[in-house]
CSV table of C-alpha atoms and ligand atoms in Angstrom, one decimal:
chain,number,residue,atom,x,y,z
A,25,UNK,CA,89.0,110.6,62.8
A,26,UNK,CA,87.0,109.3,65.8
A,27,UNK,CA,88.5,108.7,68.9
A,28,UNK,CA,86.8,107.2,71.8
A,29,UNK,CA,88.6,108.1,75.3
A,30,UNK,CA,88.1,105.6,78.2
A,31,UNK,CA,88.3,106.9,81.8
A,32,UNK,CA,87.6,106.3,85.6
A,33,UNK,CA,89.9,107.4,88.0
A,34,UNK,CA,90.8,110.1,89.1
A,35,UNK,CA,94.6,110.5,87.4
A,36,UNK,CA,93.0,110.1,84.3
A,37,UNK,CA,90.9,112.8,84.4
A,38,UNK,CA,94.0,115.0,84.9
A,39,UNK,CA,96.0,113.3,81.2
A,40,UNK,CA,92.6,113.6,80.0
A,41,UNK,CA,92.2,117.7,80.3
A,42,UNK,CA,95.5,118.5,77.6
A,43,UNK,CA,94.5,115.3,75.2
A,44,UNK,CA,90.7,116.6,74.9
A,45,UNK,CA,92.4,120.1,74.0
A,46,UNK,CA,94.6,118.9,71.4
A,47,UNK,CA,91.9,116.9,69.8
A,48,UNK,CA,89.7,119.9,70.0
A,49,UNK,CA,92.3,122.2,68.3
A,50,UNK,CA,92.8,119.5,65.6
A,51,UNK,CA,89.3,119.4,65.0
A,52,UNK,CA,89.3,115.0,65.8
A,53,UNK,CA,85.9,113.7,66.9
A,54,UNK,CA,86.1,112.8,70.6
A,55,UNK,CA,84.1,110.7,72.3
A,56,UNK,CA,84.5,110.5,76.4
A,57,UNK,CA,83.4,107.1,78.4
A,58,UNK,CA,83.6,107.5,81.9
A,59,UNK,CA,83.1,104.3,83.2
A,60,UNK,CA,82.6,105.4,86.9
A,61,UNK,CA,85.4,103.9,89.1
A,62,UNK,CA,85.5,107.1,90.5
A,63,UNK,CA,82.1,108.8,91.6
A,64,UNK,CA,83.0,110.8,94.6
A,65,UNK,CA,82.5,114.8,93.4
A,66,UNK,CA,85.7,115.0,95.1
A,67,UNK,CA,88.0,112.4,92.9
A,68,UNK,CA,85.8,113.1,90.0
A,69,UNK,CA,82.9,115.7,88.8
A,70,UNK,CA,85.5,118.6,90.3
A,71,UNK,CA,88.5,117.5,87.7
A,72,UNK,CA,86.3,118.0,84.8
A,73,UNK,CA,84.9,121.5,86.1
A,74,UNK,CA,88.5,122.5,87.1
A,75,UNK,CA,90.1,121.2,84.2
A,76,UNK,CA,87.5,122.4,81.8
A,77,UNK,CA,87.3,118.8,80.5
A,78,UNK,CA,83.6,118.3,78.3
A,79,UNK,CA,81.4,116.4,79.8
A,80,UNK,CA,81.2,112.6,79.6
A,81,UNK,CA,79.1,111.4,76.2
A,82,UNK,CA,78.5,108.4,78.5
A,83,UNK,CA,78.8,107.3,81.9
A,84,UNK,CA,78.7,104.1,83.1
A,85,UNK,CA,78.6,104.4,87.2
A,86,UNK,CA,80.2,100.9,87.3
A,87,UNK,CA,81.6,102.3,91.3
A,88,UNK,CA,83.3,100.0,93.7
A,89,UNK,CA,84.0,96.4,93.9
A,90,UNK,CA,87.0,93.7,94.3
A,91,UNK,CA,89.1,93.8,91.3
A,92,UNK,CA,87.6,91.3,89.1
A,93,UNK,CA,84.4,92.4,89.9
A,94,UNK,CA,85.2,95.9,89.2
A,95,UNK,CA,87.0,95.4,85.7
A,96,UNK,CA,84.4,92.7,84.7
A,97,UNK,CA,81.6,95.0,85.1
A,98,UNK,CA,83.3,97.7,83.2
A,99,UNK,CA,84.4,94.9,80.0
A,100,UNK,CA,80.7,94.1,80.0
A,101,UNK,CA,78.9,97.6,80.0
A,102,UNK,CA,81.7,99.0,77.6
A,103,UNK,CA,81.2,96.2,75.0
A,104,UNK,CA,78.0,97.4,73.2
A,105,UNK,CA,79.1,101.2,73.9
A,106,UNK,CA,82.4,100.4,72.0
A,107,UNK,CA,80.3,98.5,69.4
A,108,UNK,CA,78.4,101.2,68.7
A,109,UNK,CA,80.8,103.8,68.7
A,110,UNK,CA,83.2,102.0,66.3
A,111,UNK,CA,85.9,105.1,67.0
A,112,UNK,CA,89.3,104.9,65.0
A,113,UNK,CA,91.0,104.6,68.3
A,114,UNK,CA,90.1,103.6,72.0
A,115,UNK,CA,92.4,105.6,74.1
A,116,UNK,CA,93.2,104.3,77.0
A,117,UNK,CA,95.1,106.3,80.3
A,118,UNK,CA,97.8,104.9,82.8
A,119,UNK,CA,97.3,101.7,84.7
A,120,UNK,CA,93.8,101.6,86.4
A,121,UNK,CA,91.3,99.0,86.4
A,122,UNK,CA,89.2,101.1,84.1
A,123,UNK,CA,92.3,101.2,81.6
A,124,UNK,CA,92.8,97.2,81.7
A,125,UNK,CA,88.8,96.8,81.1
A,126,UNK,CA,88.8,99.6,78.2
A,127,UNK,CA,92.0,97.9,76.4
A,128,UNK,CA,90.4,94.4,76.3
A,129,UNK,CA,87.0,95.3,75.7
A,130,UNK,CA,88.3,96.8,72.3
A,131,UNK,CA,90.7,94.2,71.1
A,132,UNK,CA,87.8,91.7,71.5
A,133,UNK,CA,85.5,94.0,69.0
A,134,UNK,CA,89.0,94.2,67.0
A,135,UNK,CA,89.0,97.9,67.6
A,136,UNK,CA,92.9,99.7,67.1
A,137,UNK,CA,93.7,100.4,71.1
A,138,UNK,CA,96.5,103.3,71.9
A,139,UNK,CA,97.7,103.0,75.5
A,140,UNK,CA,98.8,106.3,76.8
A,141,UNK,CA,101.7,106.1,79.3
A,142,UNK,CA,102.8,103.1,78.3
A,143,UNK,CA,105.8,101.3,79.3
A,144,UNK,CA,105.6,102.7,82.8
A,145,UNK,CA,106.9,99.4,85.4
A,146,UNK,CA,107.6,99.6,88.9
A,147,UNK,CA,108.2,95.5,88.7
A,148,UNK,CA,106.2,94.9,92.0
A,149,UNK,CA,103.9,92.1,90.9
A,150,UNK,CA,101.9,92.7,94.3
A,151,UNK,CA,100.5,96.0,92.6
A,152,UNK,CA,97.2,95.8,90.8
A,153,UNK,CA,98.5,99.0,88.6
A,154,UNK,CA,101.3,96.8,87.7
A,155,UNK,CA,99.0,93.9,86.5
A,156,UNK,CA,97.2,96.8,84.4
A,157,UNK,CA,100.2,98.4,82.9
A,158,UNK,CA,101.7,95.3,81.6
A,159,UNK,CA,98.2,93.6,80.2
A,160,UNK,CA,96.9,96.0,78.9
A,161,UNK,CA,100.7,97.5,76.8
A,162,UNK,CA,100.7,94.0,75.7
A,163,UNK,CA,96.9,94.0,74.0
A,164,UNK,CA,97.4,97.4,72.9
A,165,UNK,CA,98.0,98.3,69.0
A,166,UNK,CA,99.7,101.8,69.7
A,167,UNK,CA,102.2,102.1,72.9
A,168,UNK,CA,102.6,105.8,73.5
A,169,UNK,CA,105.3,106.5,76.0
A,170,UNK,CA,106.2,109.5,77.6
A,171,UNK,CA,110.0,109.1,78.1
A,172,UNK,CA,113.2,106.7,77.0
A,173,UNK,CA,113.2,104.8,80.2
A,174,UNK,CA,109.5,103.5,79.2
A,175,UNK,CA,110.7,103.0,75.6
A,176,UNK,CA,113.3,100.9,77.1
A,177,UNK,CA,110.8,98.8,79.3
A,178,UNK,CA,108.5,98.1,76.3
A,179,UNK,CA,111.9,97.0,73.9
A,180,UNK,CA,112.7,94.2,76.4
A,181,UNK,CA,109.4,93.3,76.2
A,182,UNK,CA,109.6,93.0,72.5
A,183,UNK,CA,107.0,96.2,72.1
A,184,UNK,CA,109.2,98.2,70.3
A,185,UNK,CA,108.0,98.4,66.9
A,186,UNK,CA,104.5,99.2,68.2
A,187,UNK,CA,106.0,102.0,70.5
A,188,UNK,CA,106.3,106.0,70.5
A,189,UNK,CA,107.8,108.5,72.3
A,190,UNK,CA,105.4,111.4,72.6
A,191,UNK,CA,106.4,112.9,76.0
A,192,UNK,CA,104.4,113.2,78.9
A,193,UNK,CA,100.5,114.8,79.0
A,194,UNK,CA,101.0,115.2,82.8
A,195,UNK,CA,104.0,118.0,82.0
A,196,UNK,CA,101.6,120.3,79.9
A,197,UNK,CA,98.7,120.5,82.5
A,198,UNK,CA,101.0,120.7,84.9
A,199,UNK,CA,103.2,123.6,83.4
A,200,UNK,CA,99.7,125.3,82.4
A,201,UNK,CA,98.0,125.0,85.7
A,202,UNK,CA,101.2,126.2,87.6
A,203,UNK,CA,101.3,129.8,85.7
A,204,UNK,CA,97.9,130.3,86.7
A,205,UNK,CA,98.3,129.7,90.2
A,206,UNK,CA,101.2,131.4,90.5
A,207,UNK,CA,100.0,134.2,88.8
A,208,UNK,CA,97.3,134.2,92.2
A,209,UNK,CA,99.1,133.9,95.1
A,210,UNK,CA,100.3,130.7,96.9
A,211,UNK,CA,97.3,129.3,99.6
A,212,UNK,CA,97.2,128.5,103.1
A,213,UNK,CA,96.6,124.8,103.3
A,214,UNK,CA,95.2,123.1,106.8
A,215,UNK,CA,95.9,126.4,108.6
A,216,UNK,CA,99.8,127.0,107.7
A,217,UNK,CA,101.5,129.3,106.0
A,218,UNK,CA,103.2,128.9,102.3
A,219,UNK,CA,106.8,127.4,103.2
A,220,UNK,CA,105.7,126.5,106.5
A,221,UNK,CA,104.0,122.6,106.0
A,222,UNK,CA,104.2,119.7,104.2
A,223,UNK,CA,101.9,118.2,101.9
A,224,UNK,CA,100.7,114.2,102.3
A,225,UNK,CA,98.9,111.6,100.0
A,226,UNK,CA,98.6,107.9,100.8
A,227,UNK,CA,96.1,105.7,98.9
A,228,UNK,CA,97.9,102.0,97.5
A,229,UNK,CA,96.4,99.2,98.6
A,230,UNK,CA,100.1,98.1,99.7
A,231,UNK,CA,100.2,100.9,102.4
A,232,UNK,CA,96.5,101.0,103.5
A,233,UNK,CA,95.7,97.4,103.6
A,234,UNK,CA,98.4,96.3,106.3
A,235,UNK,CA,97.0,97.9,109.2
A,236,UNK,CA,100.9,97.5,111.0
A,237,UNK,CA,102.5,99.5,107.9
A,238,UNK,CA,99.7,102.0,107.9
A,239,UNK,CA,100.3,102.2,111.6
A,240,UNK,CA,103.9,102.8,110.8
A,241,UNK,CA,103.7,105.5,108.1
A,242,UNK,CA,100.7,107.5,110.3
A,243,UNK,CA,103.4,107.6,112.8
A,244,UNK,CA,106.3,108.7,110.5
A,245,UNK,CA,103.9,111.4,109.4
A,246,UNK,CA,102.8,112.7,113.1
A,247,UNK,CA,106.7,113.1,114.2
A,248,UNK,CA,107.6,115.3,111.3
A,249,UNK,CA,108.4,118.8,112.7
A,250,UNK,CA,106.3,120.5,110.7
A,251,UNK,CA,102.3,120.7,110.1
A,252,UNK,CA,101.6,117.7,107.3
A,253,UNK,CA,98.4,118.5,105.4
A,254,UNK,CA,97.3,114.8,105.0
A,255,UNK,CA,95.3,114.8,102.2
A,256,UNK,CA,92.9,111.6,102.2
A,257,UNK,CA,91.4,109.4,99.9
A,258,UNK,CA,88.6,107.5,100.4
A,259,UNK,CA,90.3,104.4,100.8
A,260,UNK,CA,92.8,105.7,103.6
A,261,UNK,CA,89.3,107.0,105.9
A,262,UNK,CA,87.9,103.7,105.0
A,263,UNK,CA,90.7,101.4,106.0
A,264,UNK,CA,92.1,103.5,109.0
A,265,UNK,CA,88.9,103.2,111.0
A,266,UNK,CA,88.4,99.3,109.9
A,267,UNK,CA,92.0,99.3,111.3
A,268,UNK,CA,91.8,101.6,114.2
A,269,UNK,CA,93.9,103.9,113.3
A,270,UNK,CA,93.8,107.4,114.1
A,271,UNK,CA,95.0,109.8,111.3
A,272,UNK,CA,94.5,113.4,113.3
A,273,UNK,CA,97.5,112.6,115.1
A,274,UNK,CA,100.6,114.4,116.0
A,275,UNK,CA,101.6,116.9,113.1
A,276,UNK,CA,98.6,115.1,110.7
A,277,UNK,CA,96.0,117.6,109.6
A,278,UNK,CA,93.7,115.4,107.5
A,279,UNK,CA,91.4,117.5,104.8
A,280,UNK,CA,89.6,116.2,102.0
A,281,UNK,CA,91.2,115.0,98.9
A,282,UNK,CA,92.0,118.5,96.6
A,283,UNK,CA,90.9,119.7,93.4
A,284,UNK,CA,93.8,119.5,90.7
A,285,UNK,CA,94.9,123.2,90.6
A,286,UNK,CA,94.5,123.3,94.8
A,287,UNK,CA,97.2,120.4,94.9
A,288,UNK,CA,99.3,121.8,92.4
A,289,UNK,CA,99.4,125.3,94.8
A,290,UNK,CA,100.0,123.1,97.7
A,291,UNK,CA,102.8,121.7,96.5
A,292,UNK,CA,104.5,124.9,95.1
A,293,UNK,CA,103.6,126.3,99.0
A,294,UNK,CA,105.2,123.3,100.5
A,295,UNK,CA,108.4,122.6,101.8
A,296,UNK,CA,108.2,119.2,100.1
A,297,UNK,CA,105.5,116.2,99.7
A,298,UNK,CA,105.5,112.7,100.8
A,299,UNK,CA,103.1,110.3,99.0
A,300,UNK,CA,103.0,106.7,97.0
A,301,UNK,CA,101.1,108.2,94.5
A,302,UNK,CA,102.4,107.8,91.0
A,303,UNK,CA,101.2,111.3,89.3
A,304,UNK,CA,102.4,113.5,92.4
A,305,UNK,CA,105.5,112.5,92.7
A,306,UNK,CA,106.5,113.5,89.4
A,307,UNK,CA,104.4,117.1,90.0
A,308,UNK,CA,106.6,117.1,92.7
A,309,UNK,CA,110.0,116.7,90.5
A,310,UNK,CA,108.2,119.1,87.8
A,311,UNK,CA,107.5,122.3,90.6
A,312,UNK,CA,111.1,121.4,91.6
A,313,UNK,CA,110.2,120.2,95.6
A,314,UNK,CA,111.6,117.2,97.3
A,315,UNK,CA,109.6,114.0,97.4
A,316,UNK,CA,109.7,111.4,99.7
A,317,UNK,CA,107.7,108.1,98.4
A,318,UNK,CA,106.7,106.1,100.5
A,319,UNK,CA,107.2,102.8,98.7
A,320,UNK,CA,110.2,100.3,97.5
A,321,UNK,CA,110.5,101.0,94.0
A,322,UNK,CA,109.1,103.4,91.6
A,323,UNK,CA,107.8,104.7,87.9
A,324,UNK,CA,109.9,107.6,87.8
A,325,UNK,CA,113.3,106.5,88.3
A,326,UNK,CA,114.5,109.5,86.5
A,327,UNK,CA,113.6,111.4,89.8
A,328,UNK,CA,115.6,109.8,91.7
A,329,UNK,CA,118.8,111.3,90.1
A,330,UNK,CA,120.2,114.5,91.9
A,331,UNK,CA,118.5,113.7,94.9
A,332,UNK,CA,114.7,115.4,94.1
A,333,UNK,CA,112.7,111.8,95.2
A,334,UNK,CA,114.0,109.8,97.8
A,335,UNK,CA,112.1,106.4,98.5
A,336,UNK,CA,110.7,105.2,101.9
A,337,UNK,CA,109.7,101.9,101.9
A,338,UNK,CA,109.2,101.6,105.7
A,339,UNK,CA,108.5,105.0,106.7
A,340,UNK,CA,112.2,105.1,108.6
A,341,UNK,CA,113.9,108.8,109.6
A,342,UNK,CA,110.0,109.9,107.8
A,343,UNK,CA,111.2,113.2,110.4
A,344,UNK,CA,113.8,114.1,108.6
A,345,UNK,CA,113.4,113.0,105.0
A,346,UNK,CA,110.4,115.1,105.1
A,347,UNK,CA,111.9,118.3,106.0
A,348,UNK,CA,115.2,118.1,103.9
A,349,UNK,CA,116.0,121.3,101.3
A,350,UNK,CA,115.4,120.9,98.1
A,351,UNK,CA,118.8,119.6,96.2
A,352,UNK,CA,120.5,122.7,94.8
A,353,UNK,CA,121.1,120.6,91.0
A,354,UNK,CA,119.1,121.1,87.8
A,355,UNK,CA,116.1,118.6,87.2
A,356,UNK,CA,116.7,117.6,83.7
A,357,UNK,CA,113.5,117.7,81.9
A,358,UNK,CA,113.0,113.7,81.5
A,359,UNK,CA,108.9,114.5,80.5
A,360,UNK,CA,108.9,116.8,77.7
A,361,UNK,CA,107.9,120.4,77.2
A,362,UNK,CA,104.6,120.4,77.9
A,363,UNK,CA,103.8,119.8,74.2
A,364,UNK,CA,102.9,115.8,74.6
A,365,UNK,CA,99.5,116.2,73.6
A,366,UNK,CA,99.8,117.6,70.5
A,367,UNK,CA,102.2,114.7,69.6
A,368,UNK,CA,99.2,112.6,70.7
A,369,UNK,CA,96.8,114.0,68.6
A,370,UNK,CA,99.4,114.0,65.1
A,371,UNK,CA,100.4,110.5,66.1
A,372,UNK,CA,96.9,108.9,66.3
A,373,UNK,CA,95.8,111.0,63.7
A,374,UNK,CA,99.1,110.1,61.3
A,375,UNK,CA,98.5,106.4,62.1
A,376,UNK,CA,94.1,105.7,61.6
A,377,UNK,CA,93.5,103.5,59.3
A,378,UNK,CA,90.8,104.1,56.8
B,409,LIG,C1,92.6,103.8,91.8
B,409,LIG,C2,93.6,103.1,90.9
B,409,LIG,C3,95.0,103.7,91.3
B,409,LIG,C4,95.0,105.2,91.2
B,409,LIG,C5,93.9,105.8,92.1
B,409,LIG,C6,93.9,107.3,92.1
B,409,LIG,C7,93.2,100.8,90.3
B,409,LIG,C8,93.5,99.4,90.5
B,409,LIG,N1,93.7,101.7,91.1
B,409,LIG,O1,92.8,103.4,93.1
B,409,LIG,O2,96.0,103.2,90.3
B,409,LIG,O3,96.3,105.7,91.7
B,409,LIG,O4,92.7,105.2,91.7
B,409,LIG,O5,93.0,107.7,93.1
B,409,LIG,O6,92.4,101.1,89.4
B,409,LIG,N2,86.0,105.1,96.8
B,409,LIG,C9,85.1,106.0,97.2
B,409,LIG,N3,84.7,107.0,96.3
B,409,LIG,C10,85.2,107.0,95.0
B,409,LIG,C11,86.1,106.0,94.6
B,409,LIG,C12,86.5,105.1,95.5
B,409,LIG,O7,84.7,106.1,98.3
B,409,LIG,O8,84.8,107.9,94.2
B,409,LIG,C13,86.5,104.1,97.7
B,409,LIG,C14,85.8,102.8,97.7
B,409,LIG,O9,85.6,102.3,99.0
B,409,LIG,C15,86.7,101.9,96.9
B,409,LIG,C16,88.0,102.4,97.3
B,409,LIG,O10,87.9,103.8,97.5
B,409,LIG,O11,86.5,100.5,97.3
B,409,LIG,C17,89.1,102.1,96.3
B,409,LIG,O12,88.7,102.7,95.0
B,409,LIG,P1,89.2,102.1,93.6
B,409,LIG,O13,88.8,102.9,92.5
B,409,LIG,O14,89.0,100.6,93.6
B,409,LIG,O15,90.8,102.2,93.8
B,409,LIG,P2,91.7,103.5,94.2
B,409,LIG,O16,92.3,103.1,95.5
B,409,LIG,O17,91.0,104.8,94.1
């Protein structure tokens, strides 16, 4: 069996590393297309070195652009690659704009598509993810979900029959990379001490693109009691100085965006994170430290339960939220074992036909 893996951002690089494993193990022919979204070292190159993903068989440095542009220029340079290829299965990861272009771009060459993470909905219509998710689990042949909430999602939307519950890829490279960096020591991150600062992400276009809410959050962040090791993407260093915004401000420590394993010992030194990213809010709930999300809704509803994620929408009592204990309850594993890939791998390879 062939299977031809299409990625481009950054999270997908990270449910890449286990799936590439599993395929390895099970001896399935894997081909990578990277289609470039991401080509900062930073968001990119250093998640396959870390990760010990193989290199990309080929890259298609579509970079930046408006969303149309972006996606269209990805459909049409993954066409004749996906033509020539003619893999089993195109694999496509989460909700970016390089998943939406791999997951059409294969149903038009009648290619089988698998979606992995499918299902996922945080019913905000203003998010492109959103757009992504729900496109491209409707083209796709194969909905692989990681937990019975998603299953649920992709019933009402009459997916069902094409759905299965494999468990989350996220949970094994997360459970993997944790034993390892525990195993070394937690770090000091922006100059303070394990269990002494708080770790920041911000990045959606709904919180950089308003300069008034961006305004609002940067100042939730700089009151916190605490040092706040602001992470930042490209997008938030792009849009705070079109804005003029300062980030360095208050508690705020800005540093570069970190390597996978380097965010993962962040977290476990923190005394809790505050994002609106998708993927570390879960690592959050999974290294068992409070969350505070700084959006309306979310993905991961299950994380909501007991107390572990708490969301923000407008960056109110940010102080406080920030700083609260971590709830003294179990977290009921809602995204697997850490064996999701495997159940990838059996699944595609149970389901190729011819
Ligand atoms: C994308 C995904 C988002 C995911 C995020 C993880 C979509 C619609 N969004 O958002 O779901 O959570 O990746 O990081 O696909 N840029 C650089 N260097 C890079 C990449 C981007 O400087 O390597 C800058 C560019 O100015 C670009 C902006 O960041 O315009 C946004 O990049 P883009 O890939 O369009 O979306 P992300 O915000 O990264």
């Amino acid at each position: 069996m062939r299977v031809l893996s299409v990625v481009g951002a950054r999270p997908q690089f990270v449910k890449l590393a286990p799936v590439a494993d599993a395929f390895a193990r099970d001896g399935v022919e894997h081909v990578i297309v990277h289609t470039g979204q991401h080509y900062d070292e930073g968001l990119s190159g250093v998640f396959f070195a870390d990760l010990r993903i193989p290199a990309p068989d080929v890259h298609l440095a579509v970079g930046s652009g408006s969303h149309g542009a972006q996606t269209g220029a990805m459909l049409t340079a993954l066409e004749p690659v996906l033509a020539e290829a003619r893999p089993d299965w195109v694999l496509v990861y989460g909700d970016t704009n390089s998943t939406l272009a791999g997951a059409v771009a294969a149903v038009k060459l009648h290619l089988p598509v698998a979606h992995l993470e499918a299902g996922l909905r945080s019913f905000n219509r203003r998010m492109p993810e959103e757009h992504n998710r729900v496109l491209t689990d409707h083209a796709a042949d194969l909905l692989l979900a990681l937990a019975e909430v998603a299953m649920g999602h992709l019933a009402d939307e009459g997916l069902a029959a094409r759905s299965v519950l494999v468990g989350d890829v996220m949970t094994d490279v997360c459970y993997r990379v944790r034993d390892a960096v525990l195993a070394g020591g937690l770090p000091t991150v922006a100059g303070a001490a394990p269990g002494e600062y708080v770790v920041a992400t911000i990045h959606r276009a709904e919180n950089t693109d308003d300069p008034d809410r961006l305004r609002r959050i940067v100042a939730g962040l700089a009151a916190v009691p605490a040092p706040v090791a602001l992470a930042a993407h490209p997008r938030l260093r792009t849009r705070a100085v079109e804005h003029g915004i300062t980030l360095e401000t208050g508690s705020i420590r800005v540093i570069d965006p970190l390597p996978y394993p380097a965010m993962v010992a962040a977290v476990l030194g923190s005394r809790g994170v505050v994002t609106d990213s998708g993927g570390l809010q879960k690592e959050a709930y999974l290294l068992g430290r409070p969350c505070t999300t700084l959006r309306g809704e979310t993905e991961w509803p299950e994380t909501l339960e007991g107390g572990w994620n708490v969301l923000s929408p407008d960056a109110d009592g940010l102080a406080d939220l920030a700083l609260r204990p971590a709830p003294e309850g179990e977290r009921p594993p809602w995204y697997g074992d850490g064996a999701a890939a495997r159940a990838v791998a059996r699944v595609l390879t149970e389901r190729a036909i011819g």
